[in-house]
Coordinates of C-alpha atoms and ligand atoms in Angstrom, one line a residue:
M1 CA 0.7 -0.1 0.1
S2 CA 1.6 3.1 -1.1
L3 CA -0.4 6.5 1.7
K4 CA -1.9 9.0 0.2
L5 CA -0.8 11.9 3.0
R6 CA -2.6 16.0 2.9
K7 CA -0.3 18.3 5.2
L8 CA -2.7 19.6 7.3
S9 CA -0.5 22.7 9.1
H10 CA 3.3 24.2 8.7
G11 CA 4.1 22.8 12.1
L12 CA 1.7 19.5 11.6
G13 CA -0.4 16.9 10.9
A14 CA -1.2 15.4 8.1
E15 CA -5.1 13.3 6.3
I16 CA -4.4 9.8 5.2
C17 CA -7.1 9.9 2.5
D18 CA -8.8 7.3 1.3
I19 CA -9.0 5.1 3.7
N20 CA -10.9 2.4 5.5
I21 CA -9.1 1.6 8.8
A22 CA -11.7 -1.0 9.8
A23 CA -10.3 -2.9 6.7
P24 CA -8.2 -6.0 7.2
M25 CA -4.5 -4.4 7.1
S26 CA -1.3 -5.6 6.3
E27 CA 1.5 -5.5 9.2
S28 CA 3.3 -3.4 6.0
A29 CA 0.3 -2.0 5.1
F30 CA -0.1 -0.4 9.2
G31 CA 3.7 0.1 9.3
E32 CA 2.7 3.3 6.4
I33 CA 1.0 4.5 9.2
H34 CA 2.8 4.7 11.9
R35 CA 5.2 5.7 10.4
A36 CA 3.5 8.8 8.9
F37 CA 2.3 9.5 11.9
L38 CA 5.4 9.3 13.9
D39 CA 6.5 11.8 11.1
N40 CA 3.9 14.3 11.5
G41 CA 2.4 13.8 15.5
V42 CA -1.2 14.5 14.0
L43 CA -2.9 12.6 11.6
L44 CA -6.7 12.3 10.5
F45 CA -8.4 10.0 8.7
R46 CA -12.0 11.4 7.0
N47 CA -15.4 9.8 6.5
Q48 CA -15.1 6.4 8.9
N49 CA -18.1 5.6 8.9
I50 CA -17.7 2.5 11.8
T51 CA -18.5 1.1 15.2
R52 CA -17.2 1.2 18.2
E53 CA -15.8 -1.8 18.7
Q54 CA -13.5 -1.4 15.5
H55 CA -12.4 1.8 16.6
I56 CA -11.2 0.1 19.7
E57 CA -10.2 -2.4 17.4
F58 CA -7.6 -0.2 15.0
S59 CA -6.9 1.3 18.2
R60 CA -4.7 -1.5 19.5
R61 CA -2.6 -2.3 17.0
F62 CA -1.0 1.1 18.4
G63 CA -0.5 -0.9 21.9
E64 CA -1.8 -1.2 24.6
L65 CA -5.0 0.6 25.3
D66 CA -6.9 2.0 29.2
D67 CA -9.6 1.4 30.0
H68 CA -9.7 4.8 31.5
A69 CA -9.7 4.0 35.6
A70 CA -8.5 7.1 36.1
F71 CA -11.6 8.7 34.7
P72 CA -14.2 6.0 35.6
S73 CA -17.5 8.7 35.5
D74 CA -16.2 9.7 32.1
R75 CA -16.1 6.2 30.7
H76 CA -18.5 4.7 28.2
P77 CA -20.7 2.6 29.6
Q78 CA -20.4 0.0 28.1
Y79 CA -16.9 0.0 26.3
P80 CA -14.1 0.7 29.2
Q81 CA -11.5 1.5 26.6
L82 CA -13.8 5.0 25.4
M83 CA -14.0 7.9 27.2
L84 CA -16.4 10.4 26.4
V85 CA -16.1 13.8 26.1
T86 CA -19.5 14.6 25.5
N87 CA -22.0 17.6 26.6
E88 CA -25.3 15.2 26.1
P89 CA -27.0 15.3 29.7
Q90 CA -26.4 11.8 31.7
P91 CA -29.5 9.9 31.7
D92 CA -31.1 10.8 34.7
G93 CA -31.3 14.4 33.0
T94 CA -28.3 15.9 34.9
P95 CA -25.0 17.4 33.0
S96 CA -22.0 15.0 31.7
V97 CA -19.1 14.8 33.8
S98 CA -16.6 15.5 30.9
R99 CA -18.9 18.7 28.7
Y100 CA -15.9 20.5 29.8
T101 CA -13.4 17.9 28.8
G102 CA -10.0 19.4 27.7
R103 CA -10.1 23.2 27.4
R104 CA -6.6 23.4 28.7
W105 CA -3.5 22.8 27.0
H106 CA -2.3 19.4 27.9
T107 CA -1.0 15.9 27.0
D108 CA -2.9 13.6 27.5
M109 CA -2.6 11.3 31.0
S110 CA 0.2 13.2 31.8
H111 CA -1.0 13.5 35.6
T112 CA 0.0 9.0 35.8
L113 CA 2.9 7.8 35.9
E114 CA 2.4 6.4 32.8
P115 CA 1.1 8.8 30.3
S116 CA -0.6 7.6 27.4
L117 CA 1.8 7.2 24.0
G118 CA -1.1 8.3 22.0
S119 CA -4.9 8.8 21.2
L120 CA -7.8 7.7 18.9
L121 CA -10.6 10.5 19.4
R122 CA -13.7 9.9 16.8
C123 CA -15.9 13.0 16.3
W124 CA -19.9 11.7 16.5
K125 CA -21.7 14.7 17.1
I126 CA -20.3 18.4 16.1
P127 CA -22.0 21.8 15.9
G128 CA -22.9 23.8 13.1
V129 CA -19.9 26.2 13.9
G130 CA -16.9 25.5 15.8
G131 CA -16.0 23.0 18.3
D132 CA -12.5 22.9 17.2
T133 CA -9.6 21.1 18.4
M134 CA -6.1 22.4 18.7
F135 CA -2.5 20.8 18.2
A136 CA 1.1 21.8 19.3
N137 CA 4.0 20.3 17.8
M138 CA 6.3 20.3 21.3
T139 CA 9.2 19.4 18.9
L140 CA 9.4 22.1 17.0
A141 CA 8.7 24.0 19.8
Y142 CA 12.2 22.8 22.0
E143 CA 14.1 22.6 18.6
A144 CA 13.2 26.4 18.7
L145 CA 14.9 27.5 21.9
S146 CA 17.9 28.5 22.7
P147 CA 20.6 26.2 23.6
G148 CA 21.0 27.9 26.9
M149 CA 17.0 27.9 27.4
Q150 CA 17.3 24.4 26.1
K151 CA 20.2 23.1 29.1
L152 CA 17.8 25.4 31.7
I153 CA 14.9 23.8 31.3
S154 CA 16.5 20.2 30.7
K155 CA 17.1 19.7 35.3
L156 CA 13.8 20.8 35.0
H157 CA 10.6 18.4 37.2
A158 CA 7.1 20.0 35.7
I159 CA 4.1 18.8 38.3
H160 CA 1.0 17.6 36.9
F161 CA -2.5 18.3 38.3
S162 CA -5.1 15.7 37.6
G163 CA -8.6 17.7 37.4
G164 CA -7.5 21.0 35.9
R165 CA -11.1 20.7 34.1
K166 CA -13.1 24.0 34.3
L167 CA -15.3 23.3 36.5
D168 CA -19.0 24.5 37.6
N169 CA -20.5 24.6 41.2
T170 CA -22.8 21.8 40.9
I171 CA -22.6 18.6 43.4
A172 CA -21.5 16.0 40.5
D173 CA -19.4 18.6 39.7
Q174 CA -17.8 19.2 42.7
A175 CA -17.6 15.4 43.3
H176 CA -15.9 13.9 40.5
A177 CA -13.3 16.9 41.4
A178 CA -12.6 15.4 45.0
E179 CA -13.0 11.7 42.9
Q180 CA -9.9 12.7 40.4
K181 CA -7.8 14.8 43.2
R182 CA -8.5 11.2 45.2
L183 CA -7.5 8.9 42.5
S184 CA -4.7 10.9 41.2
P185 CA -1.8 12.5 43.2
P186 CA 0.4 15.2 41.8
L187 CA 3.3 14.2 39.8
A188 CA 6.2 15.2 38.2
H189 CA 7.9 14.4 35.2
P190 CA 10.7 16.1 33.2
V191 CA 10.0 19.0 31.4
V192 CA 12.0 17.4 28.2
R193 CA 11.8 14.0 27.3
V194 CA 13.1 11.9 24.5
H195 CA 10.7 11.0 22.4
P196 CA 11.1 6.7 22.7
E197 CA 10.8 5.6 19.2
T198 CA 12.2 9.1 17.1
G199 CA 15.2 10.1 19.9
R200 CA 13.9 13.5 19.2
K201 CA 13.5 16.3 22.2
A202 CA 9.9 17.5 23.4
I203 CA 8.8 19.7 25.6
Y204 CA 7.2 18.2 27.9
L205 CA 4.7 20.3 30.1
G206 CA 0.5 22.3 29.6
E207 CA -1.5 24.5 31.2
K208 CA -2.6 21.4 33.7
V209 CA 1.5 23.0 35.5
K210 CA 1.3 24.3 38.3
R211 CA 5.0 24.6 38.8
F212 CA 8.5 22.9 39.0
D213 CA 9.3 20.8 42.0
G214 CA 11.5 22.0 44.1
M215 CA 10.6 25.6 43.1
S216 CA 7.6 27.5 44.5
E217 CA 4.7 28.7 42.2
A218 CA 5.6 32.2 41.7
E219 CA 9.0 31.0 41.0
S220 CA 7.6 28.8 38.1
Q221 CA 5.3 30.7 36.7
P222 CA 6.7 33.0 34.5
L223 CA 8.9 30.4 32.7
I224 CA 5.9 28.0 32.2
E225 CA 4.0 30.7 30.9
Y226 CA 6.7 30.8 28.5
L227 CA 7.3 27.8 27.4
N228 CA 3.4 26.8 27.2
N229 CA 2.9 31.0 25.1
H230 CA 6.5 29.3 22.7
A231 CA 5.0 26.1 22.0
T232 CA 1.2 27.7 20.5
K233 CA 2.4 30.3 19.0
P234 CA 0.9 29.7 15.5
E235 CA 4.4 28.4 13.3
F236 CA 3.6 25.0 15.6
V237 CA 0.5 24.7 15.6
Y238 CA -2.5 23.2 13.6
R239 CA -7.1 23.8 14.4
H240 CA -8.2 21.2 13.7
Q241 CA -12.3 21.9 12.0
W242 CA -14.3 18.6 12.6
H243 CA -16.3 16.5 10.3
E244 CA -18.7 13.7 12.1
N245 CA -17.3 10.5 11.7
D246 CA -14.1 11.9 11.6
I247 CA -11.0 10.0 13.7
L248 CA -8.1 12.0 14.7
L249 CA -4.6 10.6 16.2
W250 CA -2.0 12.7 17.5
D251 CA 1.5 11.5 19.8
N252 CA 1.0 12.4 23.6
R253 CA 4.8 12.6 23.4
C254 CA 5.2 15.1 21.3
T255 CA 1.9 17.3 21.5
M256 CA 0.1 18.5 23.1
H257 CA -3.6 20.2 22.5
I258 CA -7.2 21.8 23.9
A259 CA -10.4 21.4 22.6
L260 CA -12.0 24.9 22.3
A261 CA -15.3 26.8 23.6
D262 CA -15.8 28.6 20.6
F263 CA -19.1 27.0 20.5
D264 CA -22.9 26.9 20.8
Q265 CA -22.6 25.3 24.5
N266 CA -26.5 24.5 23.7
E267 CA -26.0 22.1 20.7
R268 CA -24.5 18.8 20.9
R269 CA -20.7 18.2 20.5
H270 CA -20.0 14.4 21.5
M271 CA -16.6 12.6 20.5
E272 CA -14.9 9.2 21.7
R273 CA -11.3 8.3 22.5
T274 CA -8.8 5.5 22.9
T275 CA -6.1 5.6 24.9
V276 CA -3.1 3.8 24.0
M277 CA -1.2 3.6 26.8
G278 CA 2.8 4.6 27.4
T279 CA 5.9 4.0 28.9
P280 CA 7.1 4.3 32.7
S281 CA 7.5 8.4 33.8
G282 CA 7.8 10.5 36.1
Y283 CA 7.3 10.5 40.1
V284 CA 4.7 11.0 43.0
V285 CA 5.5 14.1 44.4
A286 CA 5.4 14.8 48.5
I287 CA 3.3 17.6 48.7
A288 CA 3.4 19.1 52.4
Ligands
AKG301 O1 -12.9 17.4 22.6 C1 -11.8 17.3 22.5 O2 -11.2 18.1 21.4 C2 -10.3 17.2 22.7 C3 -10.7 16.4 24.1 C4 -9.3 16.1 24.5 O3 -8.7 16.9 24.9 C5 -9.3 14.9 25.1 O4 -9.5 13.8 24.7 O5 -7.5 14.8 26.1

């Protein structure tokens, strides 16, 4: 198979055109997709009118899947390998707890000791306008820093907090936040991580990070803000406008992303994500 690729932006991302990811696929055909994944950081598969089982099955080719035990209330009731990102109300009529998922720059599962390798998000329902997702290429962002800054941040570990999610003051939201805090103590990861497959260095940060290990928030914030702003400059970013049945695959080891609130919240937006597990990283931080 020879893949038909279309670049999505200068900074990252490519569409794999004319493909059905649920069709039988040889190891060598999958190898081409895997190569494109490593080269582009984000891959788009359009028009994937497939079943949940097929979404899960294709995702498994990239590695072991998370059962989302760290997000029990966000799991699909029948498929623990699928995490919901939806504003569809719950069966009892209360708001969905995942309606604000991803509204800050982040990489998936950075609040765990096995942060994710990659995620595959499938779009089931999208508002008439907006509901976009943005991605940043953290390898390019790292490589654009001066040697002095690269050296400085290579010594730092950043503390990643779970539950950086926007909340309303509802009982369900508050209970969800408390549960997340209990399940996920703060962890520190290196600010510069080496991609295990490409060997390239990337910044590993985001807006869930409040401070560096061994430093106060006031001391850390200016540098965190600088690095997050630097990494999200237009030249490192791709903004995805969703169509129903898009599947977007991203590499959590060298990109970060944000779900935008740029849509009418009364309209329905429903996504389902598989999460491919990564390799061990970081350590638990004792916080007084
Ligand atoms: O809903 C989206 O566009 C992205 C959701 C997200 O941030 C995530 O699944 O990690």
